[in-house]
Amino acid sequence: MEKEENGTEFTMETLGLEPDFSYVREPEKPGIQVDRLGYLPGSSKMAVFQGTELPESFQVVAKDSGECVYQGEIRIRGNASDGVFTGYGSFTELREEGSYYIKCDKIGCSYYFDVKKDVYLEKSREYGSIIEEMQNTEGIQETVDICEALSCLLAAYEMYPELLTKLWSAGNTVGEEEGADAGEFFRMLRQKTDVLLSLQDERTGGIYTNTGVLQAMGEEGQEAEREMSEEAAAAFAGTMAKYGYLYQEYDWDYANICLKAAAKTWRYLDRAQQGGGVLEERVATGKIYAASELYRASNERLYHNYILQNQELVVSRKTDLHLLMGKVTYLSTKRSVDHELCSQIMSELMLEAEKTAANQKTGLFYVEDEEADAVMWDMTALALANYAVMNHEYATVIENHLHYLFGRNAEGVFLIEEPEGKEAARVLLLLSLVEAERKIIEEAETEL
């Protein structure tokens, strides 16, 4: 029995069924996808339109005034997929900074977005703050993950030192202060290199798998936490050698400690291999990374010999960050190198980059693969290839991938909402590249 508001009882007819008043409302997806972060004034700007029926034109509207500031045509792509058409609208000619949204008939409106020259710099600062907070994170962390995050940050610094220096001001606070010393950036990273050094076994040079060993020291029943890993050792050797090499001009004594620790762990890996053991793939690629960094730092032939003895692995195409970094370091070192090997590495990097650049043109959202992890890998490979071969087209392709991650995707959402340390570091590397390209374009326009 139920009661009406006046208290009168009545019987609800349910046809013998249990009424179910629960329901889940599916989140609405916009029919117009844009980069919700925004666009650079001088870069290409594209919106994606999706619907069972698409109009011929669209308008870009100023958020505050409601005034139409640009009108363009929608180019419809081929046939519909599952009854949904996809179209594209370019508004590259809109260069005035401000906040906007896009609207059109039959679909509605997009999310708000900005057009401004500091759009990537501001996001870089945001990720820089995330990274700083994670430097102080307590709890168990995987050694390989720490190394990957540090390696990406060090690669970003090596490629764009002025930008990374600008992001970190005195006091380990991300800010806009001019004249920031790059030493602050390295001292921020030192919080984690100190942790890595504590994970090295003093006797053997082996590396513990995660930071749980630091909690387990002196505790009984914690032997499982003290496991060592050759993969962690390879990542440690490459990362510490890279840090030591780049940090020499700021603190030679500490840099030397890092380089010696990397060399010690290299010998640990060498003993494991010479004892008849076959290195797993991730260990083998990590050791190439370590060899290239140690050779650049020390000029010792044993590291170069290892690279030359493993040329087949060096030039192979694998989705492996450490191998990719090892290739780029070998190409950029001032030490004596094998020019034929360098030519092979360069050709391989260019071939993969050209493949990604070509395939992204066929994707609905200008990416080859819509999985976020795959998008991140393609962007990272392109960023490091761009550093080696300096092709400005790659920067445009990377920017398209950033647009995808920041909202120009099927769901119209940020695909990296709460990044972990290594993800934040990798995105910061990519943002650094696009920001550096922006400065190059601005300087070229000023000269004209």
Short mmCIF file of C-alpha atoms in Angstrom, two decimals:
data_model
loop_
_atom_site.label_atom_id
_atom_site.label_comp_id
_atom_site.label_asym_id
_atom_site.label_seq_id
_atom_site.Cartn_x
_atom_site.Cartn_y
_atom_site.Cartn_z
CA MET A 1 0.00 0.00 0.00
CA GLU A 2 1.15 3.55 -0.79
CA LYS A 3 -0.17 6.88 0.48
CA GLU A 4 -1.01 10.02 -1.45
CA GLU A 5 0.03 13.43 -0.11
CA ASN A 6 -3.38 13.85 1.63
CA GLY A 7 -2.85 10.55 3.47
CA THR A 8 -5.29 8.48 1.39
CA GLU A 9 -4.06 4.95 0.84
CA PHE A 10 -3.98 3.44 -2.66
CA THR A 11 -2.70 0.27 -4.29
CA MET A 12 0.06 0.52 -6.95
CA GLU A 13 -0.48 -1.81 -9.91
CA THR A 14 2.75 -3.67 -10.62
CA LEU A 15 1.47 -6.58 -12.70
CA GLY A 16 3.15 -8.94 -10.27
CA LEU A 17 6.59 -7.42 -10.94
CA GLU A 18 8.95 -5.91 -8.41
CA PRO A 19 9.27 -2.19 -9.20
CA ASP A 20 12.81 -1.00 -9.83
CA PHE A 21 13.36 2.70 -9.38
CA SER A 22 17.15 2.52 -9.79
CA TYR A 23 18.76 3.59 -13.03
CA VAL A 24 22.10 4.82 -14.24
CA ARG A 25 22.23 7.83 -16.47
CA GLU A 26 24.93 7.47 -19.07
CA PRO A 27 27.20 10.52 -19.26
CA GLU A 28 26.47 12.68 -22.25
CA LYS A 29 29.17 12.99 -24.88
CA PRO A 30 29.53 16.15 -26.92
CA GLY A 31 29.14 15.84 -30.67
CA ILE A 32 32.01 18.30 -31.12
CA GLN A 33 35.41 17.23 -29.82
CA VAL A 34 38.13 19.78 -29.15
CA ASP A 35 41.33 19.89 -27.13
CA ARG A 36 39.89 21.02 -23.80
CA LEU A 37 43.31 22.28 -22.75
CA GLY A 38 43.55 24.59 -25.75
CA TYR A 39 45.61 25.53 -28.78
CA LEU A 40 48.62 27.67 -29.56
CA PRO A 41 47.80 30.84 -31.54
CA GLY A 42 50.11 29.93 -34.42
CA SER A 43 49.44 26.19 -34.57
CA SER A 44 46.97 24.11 -36.55
CA LYS A 45 43.51 24.00 -34.94
CA MET A 46 40.98 21.32 -35.77
CA ALA A 47 37.67 20.23 -34.24
CA VAL A 48 36.04 16.84 -34.84
CA PHE A 49 32.27 16.63 -35.43
CA GLN A 50 30.31 13.42 -34.98
CA GLY A 51 26.59 12.74 -35.44
CA THR A 52 23.96 10.92 -37.44
CA GLU A 53 23.61 14.10 -39.45
CA LEU A 54 26.17 16.89 -39.81
CA PRO A 55 25.69 20.52 -40.83
CA GLU A 56 27.77 22.24 -43.48
CA SER A 57 29.32 24.90 -41.24
CA PHE A 58 30.31 25.77 -37.67
CA GLN A 59 31.02 28.85 -35.59
CA VAL A 60 33.70 29.65 -33.03
CA VAL A 61 32.14 31.77 -30.28
CA ALA A 62 33.87 33.91 -27.65
CA LYS A 63 33.03 32.53 -24.20
CA ASP A 64 32.50 35.89 -22.46
CA SER A 65 30.75 37.95 -25.13
CA GLY A 66 28.90 35.22 -27.04
CA GLU A 67 30.12 36.84 -30.24
CA CYS A 68 30.92 34.69 -33.29
CA VAL A 69 34.61 35.30 -34.05
CA TYR A 70 35.10 32.71 -36.79
CA GLN A 71 32.98 30.66 -39.16
CA GLY A 72 34.20 27.67 -41.12
CA GLU A 73 33.09 24.71 -43.20
CA ILE A 74 32.78 21.12 -42.01
CA ARG A 75 34.52 18.57 -44.21
CA ILE A 76 32.70 15.23 -43.91
CA ARG A 77 34.84 12.12 -44.01
CA GLY A 78 33.58 9.37 -46.34
CA ASN A 79 30.73 7.13 -45.26
CA ALA A 80 29.10 6.81 -41.86
CA SER A 81 30.33 4.21 -39.37
CA ASP A 82 27.42 2.57 -37.48
CA GLY A 83 25.23 5.41 -38.66
CA VAL A 84 27.55 8.10 -37.30
CA PHE A 85 29.27 10.56 -39.62
CA THR A 86 32.61 12.19 -38.78
CA GLY A 87 33.57 15.63 -40.01
CA TYR A 88 36.41 18.07 -39.50
CA GLY A 89 36.46 21.82 -39.14
CA SER A 90 39.64 23.89 -39.25
CA PHE A 91 39.89 27.21 -37.44
CA THR A 92 43.66 27.66 -37.74
CA GLU A 93 43.15 31.26 -38.87
CA LEU A 94 41.86 32.17 -35.40
CA ARG A 95 44.97 33.48 -33.66
CA GLU A 96 43.57 35.93 -31.12
CA GLU A 97 44.08 34.74 -27.55
CA GLY A 98 40.96 34.08 -25.52
CA SER A 99 38.45 31.48 -24.31
CA TYR A 100 36.05 30.02 -26.85
CA TYR A 101 33.61 27.25 -27.70
CA ILE A 102 32.35 25.84 -31.00
CA LYS A 103 28.71 25.50 -31.96
CA CYS A 104 26.78 24.30 -35.00
CA ASP A 105 23.29 23.21 -36.02
CA LYS A 106 22.10 19.64 -35.39
CA ILE A 107 24.87 18.85 -32.85
CA GLY A 108 25.14 21.66 -30.32
CA CYS A 109 28.22 23.01 -28.59
CA SER A 110 31.71 21.90 -27.62
CA TYR A 111 33.44 22.27 -24.29
CA TYR A 112 35.28 25.53 -23.64
CA PHE A 113 38.90 25.81 -24.72
CA ASP A 114 41.62 28.47 -24.76
CA VAL A 115 43.80 29.89 -27.48
CA LYS A 116 46.97 31.30 -25.91
CA LYS A 117 50.70 31.13 -26.27
CA ASP A 118 51.34 29.75 -22.78
CA VAL A 119 48.79 26.93 -22.96
CA TYR A 120 51.46 24.18 -22.91
CA LEU A 121 53.78 26.03 -20.56
CA GLU A 122 51.02 26.27 -17.96
CA LYS A 123 50.27 22.57 -18.31
CA SER A 124 53.99 21.84 -17.99
CA ARG A 125 54.02 23.71 -14.68
CA GLU A 126 51.03 21.68 -13.53
CA TYR A 127 52.80 18.42 -14.33
CA GLY A 128 55.96 19.77 -12.75
CA SER A 129 54.04 20.29 -9.51
CA ILE A 130 52.68 16.73 -9.70
CA ILE A 131 56.22 15.40 -10.15
CA GLU A 132 57.51 17.42 -7.20
CA GLU A 133 54.75 16.08 -4.96
CA MET A 134 55.56 12.55 -6.05
CA GLN A 135 59.21 13.03 -5.18
CA ASN A 136 58.08 13.11 -1.55
CA THR A 137 55.61 10.24 -1.86
CA GLU A 138 55.95 7.58 0.79
CA GLY A 139 55.08 3.93 0.34
CA ILE A 140 56.45 1.18 -1.83
CA GLN A 141 57.54 2.15 -5.34
CA GLU A 142 58.92 -0.05 -8.09
CA THR A 143 62.56 0.69 -8.90
CA VAL A 144 61.94 0.42 -12.66
CA ASP A 145 59.12 2.98 -12.45
CA ILE A 146 61.30 5.45 -10.55
CA CYS A 147 64.03 5.03 -13.18
CA GLU A 148 61.62 5.55 -16.07
CA ALA A 149 60.27 8.79 -14.58
CA LEU A 150 63.78 10.12 -13.91
CA SER A 151 64.98 9.11 -17.39
CA CYS A 152 62.13 10.99 -19.08
CA LEU A 153 62.78 14.11 -17.01
CA LEU A 154 66.51 13.94 -17.73
CA ALA A 155 65.83 13.46 -21.44
CA ALA A 156 63.52 16.50 -21.39
CA TYR A 157 66.26 18.55 -19.70
CA GLU A 158 68.90 17.38 -22.15
CA MET A 159 66.71 18.32 -25.11
CA TYR A 160 65.24 21.55 -23.71
CA PRO A 161 67.40 22.74 -20.78
CA GLU A 162 66.17 26.33 -20.87
CA LEU A 163 62.53 25.31 -20.49
CA LEU A 164 63.12 22.74 -17.74
CA THR A 165 65.29 25.23 -15.88
CA LYS A 166 62.52 27.82 -16.13
CA LEU A 167 59.98 25.43 -14.64
CA TRP A 168 61.93 25.01 -11.40
CA SER A 169 62.78 28.04 -9.32
CA ALA A 170 64.64 28.36 -6.04
CA GLY A 171 63.15 26.43 -3.18
CA ASN A 172 62.03 23.47 -5.32
CA THR A 173 58.81 25.26 -6.23
CA VAL A 174 57.52 25.30 -9.77
CA GLY A 175 57.09 28.92 -10.78
CA GLU A 176 57.78 31.70 -13.24
CA GLU A 177 60.84 33.29 -11.68
CA GLU A 178 63.51 34.26 -14.16
CA GLY A 179 67.10 33.22 -13.71
CA ALA A 180 66.31 29.87 -12.11
CA ASP A 181 69.36 27.68 -11.71
CA ALA A 182 69.24 24.25 -13.39
CA GLY A 183 70.85 22.98 -10.21
CA GLU A 184 67.44 23.29 -8.56
CA PHE A 185 65.99 20.87 -11.10
CA PHE A 186 68.71 18.32 -10.38
CA ARG A 187 68.42 18.76 -6.64
CA MET A 188 64.70 18.05 -6.95
CA LEU A 189 65.52 14.80 -8.76
CA ARG A 190 68.16 14.01 -6.17
CA GLN A 191 65.42 13.06 -3.74
CA LYS A 192 64.86 9.99 -5.90
CA THR A 193 68.47 9.32 -6.87
CA ASP A 194 69.22 9.15 -3.13
CA VAL A 195 66.50 6.52 -2.85
CA LEU A 196 67.94 4.60 -5.81
CA LEU A 197 71.42 4.62 -4.28
CA SER A 198 69.99 3.14 -1.09
CA LEU A 199 68.54 0.28 -3.14
CA GLN A 200 71.97 -0.89 -4.31
CA ASP A 201 73.44 -3.90 -2.55
CA GLU A 202 76.80 -2.75 -1.24
CA ARG A 203 78.52 -6.09 -1.76
CA THR A 204 77.31 -7.17 -5.22
CA GLY A 205 76.05 -3.99 -6.85
CA GLY A 206 72.66 -5.61 -7.44
CA ILE A 207 69.49 -3.55 -7.18
CA TYR A 208 66.42 -4.32 -5.12
CA THR A 209 63.12 -4.56 -6.99
CA ASN A 210 61.26 -1.91 -4.99
CA THR A 211 61.52 0.47 -2.07
CA GLY A 212 59.89 -2.07 0.22
CA VAL A 213 63.39 -3.25 1.09
CA LEU A 214 63.95 0.02 2.94
CA GLN A 215 61.02 -0.78 5.21
CA ALA A 216 62.06 -4.40 5.54
CA MET A 217 65.61 -3.70 6.73
CA GLY A 218 65.97 -5.14 10.18
CA GLU A 219 62.52 -6.70 10.18
CA GLU A 220 61.93 -10.42 10.32
CA GLY A 221 59.66 -12.23 7.88
CA GLN A 222 60.21 -9.66 5.15
CA GLU A 223 62.61 -11.57 2.88
CA ALA A 224 60.18 -11.40 -0.06
CA GLU A 225 60.56 -7.63 -0.05
CA ARG A 226 64.33 -7.94 -0.49
CA GLU A 227 64.23 -9.52 -3.92
CA MET A 228 66.73 -8.22 -6.47
CA SER A 229 65.98 -7.83 -10.15
CA GLU A 230 68.24 -7.69 -13.22
CA GLU A 231 65.64 -5.50 -14.94
CA ALA A 232 65.83 -3.04 -12.04
CA ALA A 233 69.64 -3.21 -12.21
CA ALA A 234 69.72 -2.37 -15.92
CA ALA A 235 67.29 0.54 -15.46
CA PHE A 236 69.33 1.77 -12.46
CA ALA A 237 72.64 1.68 -14.35
CA GLY A 238 71.33 3.68 -17.29
CA THR A 239 69.42 6.23 -15.22
CA MET A 240 72.18 6.89 -12.70
CA ALA A 241 74.78 7.20 -15.46
CA LYS A 242 72.57 9.73 -17.26
CA TYR A 243 71.98 11.72 -14.09
CA GLY A 244 75.67 11.65 -13.16
CA TYR A 245 76.76 12.80 -16.63
CA LEU A 246 74.32 15.74 -16.74
CA TYR A 247 74.86 16.77 -13.10
CA GLN A 248 78.67 17.01 -13.24
CA GLU A 249 78.81 20.79 -13.67
CA TYR A 250 76.67 21.37 -10.58
CA ASP A 251 78.06 18.87 -8.09
CA TRP A 252 80.98 16.80 -9.33
CA ASP A 253 81.34 14.78 -6.12
CA TYR A 254 77.73 13.58 -6.09
CA ALA A 255 77.71 13.05 -9.85
CA ASN A 256 80.79 10.86 -9.45
CA ILE A 257 79.02 8.80 -6.77
CA CYS A 258 76.16 8.20 -9.22
CA LEU A 259 78.53 7.24 -12.05
CA LYS A 260 80.48 4.83 -9.86
CA ALA A 261 77.24 3.25 -8.64
CA ALA A 262 76.11 2.80 -12.25
CA ALA A 263 79.44 1.18 -13.19
CA LYS A 264 79.22 -1.16 -10.19
CA THR A 265 75.77 -2.32 -11.20
CA TRP A 266 77.00 -2.79 -14.77
CA ARG A 267 79.64 -5.20 -13.48
CA TYR A 268 76.91 -7.03 -11.56
CA LEU A 269 74.97 -7.51 -14.80
CA ASP A 270 78.14 -8.52 -16.64
CA ARG A 271 78.83 -11.25 -14.10
CA ALA A 272 75.28 -12.55 -14.46
CA GLN A 273 75.67 -12.72 -18.25
CA GLN A 274 79.16 -14.20 -18.22
CA GLY A 275 77.99 -16.89 -15.81
CA GLY A 276 76.07 -18.45 -18.66
CA GLY A 277 72.80 -16.67 -18.01
CA VAL A 278 70.72 -15.32 -20.89
CA LEU A 279 69.38 -11.84 -20.27
CA GLU A 280 65.65 -11.32 -20.57
CA GLU A 281 64.65 -8.82 -23.26
CA ARG A 282 63.89 -5.96 -20.88
CA VAL A 283 67.24 -6.52 -19.18
CA ALA A 284 69.09 -6.68 -22.50
CA THR A 285 67.55 -3.44 -23.78
CA GLY A 286 68.17 -1.76 -20.42
CA LYS A 287 71.79 -2.78 -20.64
CA ILE A 288 72.09 -1.10 -24.05
CA TYR A 289 70.77 2.07 -22.41
CA ALA A 290 73.29 1.71 -19.59
CA ALA A 291 76.16 1.03 -22.01
CA SER A 292 75.42 4.14 -24.09
CA GLU A 293 75.19 6.39 -21.02
CA LEU A 294 78.30 4.95 -19.34
CA TYR A 295 80.28 5.19 -22.58
CA ARG A 296 79.30 8.84 -23.02
CA ALA A 297 80.24 9.61 -19.41
CA SER A 298 83.49 7.65 -19.15
CA ASN A 299 84.77 7.00 -22.70
CA GLU A 300 85.66 3.46 -21.58
CA ARG A 301 85.88 1.07 -24.51
CA LEU A 302 84.21 -1.84 -22.75
CA TYR A 303 80.86 -0.08 -22.93
CA HIS A 304 81.28 0.79 -26.60
CA ASN A 305 82.35 -2.76 -27.35
CA TYR A 306 79.17 -4.06 -25.75
CA ILE A 307 77.09 -1.82 -28.05
CA LEU A 308 79.02 -2.98 -31.12
CA GLN A 309 78.67 -6.63 -30.10
CA ASN A 310 74.90 -6.21 -29.85
CA GLN A 311 74.18 -4.18 -32.98
CA GLU A 312 71.26 -6.38 -34.00
CA LEU A 313 69.45 -5.48 -30.78
CA VAL A 314 70.47 -1.82 -31.03
CA VAL A 315 68.86 -1.35 -34.46
CA SER A 316 65.81 -3.50 -33.74
CA ARG A 317 62.33 -1.96 -33.58
CA LYS A 318 60.97 -2.63 -30.14
CA THR A 319 58.46 -0.74 -28.03
CA ASP A 320 61.01 -0.19 -25.30
CA LEU A 321 61.82 3.18 -23.72
CA HIS A 322 65.29 2.25 -22.49
CA LEU A 323 66.38 0.91 -25.86
CA LEU A 324 65.07 4.06 -27.54
CA MET A 325 66.95 6.29 -25.10
CA GLY A 326 70.10 4.25 -25.60
CA LYS A 327 69.89 4.82 -29.36
CA VAL A 328 69.42 8.56 -29.02
CA THR A 329 72.29 8.87 -26.51
CA TYR A 330 74.62 6.96 -28.83
CA LEU A 331 73.67 9.25 -31.72
CA SER A 332 74.25 12.41 -29.68
CA THR A 333 77.48 11.49 -27.87
CA LYS A 334 80.69 13.36 -28.68
CA ARG A 335 82.70 10.17 -28.19
CA SER A 336 84.02 8.14 -31.10
CA VAL A 337 81.18 6.12 -32.64
CA ASP A 338 80.61 3.59 -35.40
CA HIS A 339 79.25 5.74 -38.23
CA GLU A 340 77.63 2.85 -40.06
CA LEU A 341 75.76 1.88 -36.89
CA CYS A 342 74.69 5.51 -36.41
CA SER A 343 73.38 5.54 -39.97
CA GLN A 344 71.37 2.39 -39.33
CA ILE A 345 69.92 3.78 -36.08
CA MET A 346 69.02 7.05 -37.78
CA SER A 347 67.32 5.25 -40.67
CA GLU A 348 65.35 3.05 -38.29
CA LEU A 349 64.20 6.02 -36.20
CA MET A 350 63.15 7.97 -39.29
CA LEU A 351 61.33 5.00 -40.80
CA GLU A 352 59.28 4.45 -37.64
CA ALA A 353 58.59 8.17 -37.27
CA GLU A 354 57.48 8.49 -40.89
CA LYS A 355 55.23 5.47 -40.46
CA THR A 356 53.55 7.00 -37.41
CA ALA A 357 53.23 10.38 -39.15
CA ALA A 358 51.60 8.77 -42.18
CA ASN A 359 49.27 6.43 -40.25
CA GLN A 360 47.95 9.14 -37.94
CA LYS A 361 46.44 10.89 -40.96
CA THR A 362 44.05 7.96 -41.45
CA GLY A 363 42.80 7.90 -37.84
CA LEU A 364 39.45 9.47 -36.98
CA PHE A 365 41.14 11.67 -34.38
CA TYR A 366 44.53 11.97 -36.08
CA VAL A 367 46.16 9.20 -34.06
CA GLU A 368 47.10 5.76 -35.34
CA ASP A 369 45.97 3.83 -32.25
CA GLU A 370 43.30 5.18 -29.89
CA GLU A 371 44.59 3.33 -26.80
CA ALA A 372 46.13 5.91 -24.44
CA ASP A 373 49.25 3.81 -23.75
CA ALA A 374 49.88 3.36 -27.48
CA VAL A 375 49.38 7.08 -28.07
CA MET A 376 51.89 7.85 -25.32
CA TRP A 377 54.47 5.50 -26.84
CA ASP A 378 54.06 6.94 -30.35
CA MET A 379 54.51 10.44 -28.96
CA THR A 380 57.60 9.52 -26.93
CA ALA A 381 59.22 7.76 -29.90
CA LEU A 382 58.50 10.76 -32.11
CA ALA A 383 59.85 13.21 -29.51
CA LEU A 384 63.17 11.39 -29.20
CA ALA A 385 63.37 10.86 -32.98
CA ASN A 386 62.69 14.56 -33.47
CA TYR A 387 65.62 15.37 -31.18
CA ALA A 388 67.88 13.12 -33.25
CA VAL A 389 66.78 14.17 -36.76
CA MET A 390 65.09 17.59 -36.17
CA ASN A 391 62.00 17.28 -38.37
CA HIS A 392 59.43 19.96 -37.53
CA GLU A 393 56.65 17.82 -39.03
CA TYR A 394 57.03 15.44 -36.09
CA ALA A 395 56.22 18.24 -33.67
CA THR A 396 52.88 18.75 -35.46
CA VAL A 397 52.12 15.03 -35.24
CA ILE A 398 52.96 15.05 -31.52
CA GLU A 399 50.68 18.04 -31.03
CA ASN A 400 47.84 16.09 -32.68
CA HIS A 401 48.46 13.29 -30.19
CA LEU A 402 48.36 15.79 -27.31
CA HIS A 403 45.03 17.11 -28.64
CA TYR A 404 43.74 13.54 -28.50
CA LEU A 405 44.86 12.99 -24.90
CA PHE A 406 43.44 16.33 -23.78
CA GLY A 407 39.91 15.95 -25.14
CA ARG A 408 39.79 15.59 -28.91
CA ASN A 409 38.77 11.94 -28.62
CA ALA A 410 35.59 9.84 -28.85
CA GLU A 411 34.64 10.52 -25.22
CA GLY A 412 35.64 14.17 -25.19
CA VAL A 413 37.57 13.70 -21.93
CA PHE A 414 41.08 14.07 -20.51
CA LEU A 415 42.60 10.61 -20.94
CA ILE A 416 45.35 11.28 -18.38
CA GLU A 417 43.38 12.66 -15.47
CA GLU A 418 45.56 11.58 -12.53
CA PRO A 419 48.97 10.65 -13.95
CA GLU A 420 51.50 8.63 -12.00
CA GLY A 421 55.11 9.73 -11.78
CA LYS A 422 56.34 8.10 -14.97
CA GLU A 423 53.25 9.22 -16.94
CA ALA A 424 53.58 12.82 -15.73
CA ALA A 425 57.29 12.79 -16.62
CA ARG A 426 56.60 11.44 -20.10
CA VAL A 427 53.86 14.00 -20.81
CA LEU A 428 56.16 16.76 -19.54
CA LEU A 429 58.77 15.58 -22.06
CA LEU A 430 56.19 15.90 -24.86
CA LEU A 431 54.88 19.27 -23.69
CA SER A 432 58.48 20.50 -23.59
CA LEU A 433 58.94 19.60 -27.25
CA VAL A 434 55.80 21.43 -28.38
CA GLU A 435 56.65 24.45 -26.23
CA ALA A 436 60.15 24.54 -27.72
CA GLU A 437 58.68 24.37 -31.23
CA ARG A 438 56.38 27.28 -30.38
CA LYS A 439 59.39 29.42 -29.51
CA ILE A 440 61.11 28.47 -32.77
CA ILE A 441 58.01 29.44 -34.77
CA GLU A 442 57.64 32.74 -32.89
CA GLU A 443 61.28 33.65 -33.46
CA ALA A 444 60.98 32.83 -37.17
CA GLU A 445 57.86 35.03 -37.49
CA THR A 446 59.65 37.86 -35.67
CA GLU A 447 62.56 37.68 -38.10
CA LEU A 448 60.15 37.86 -41.04
#
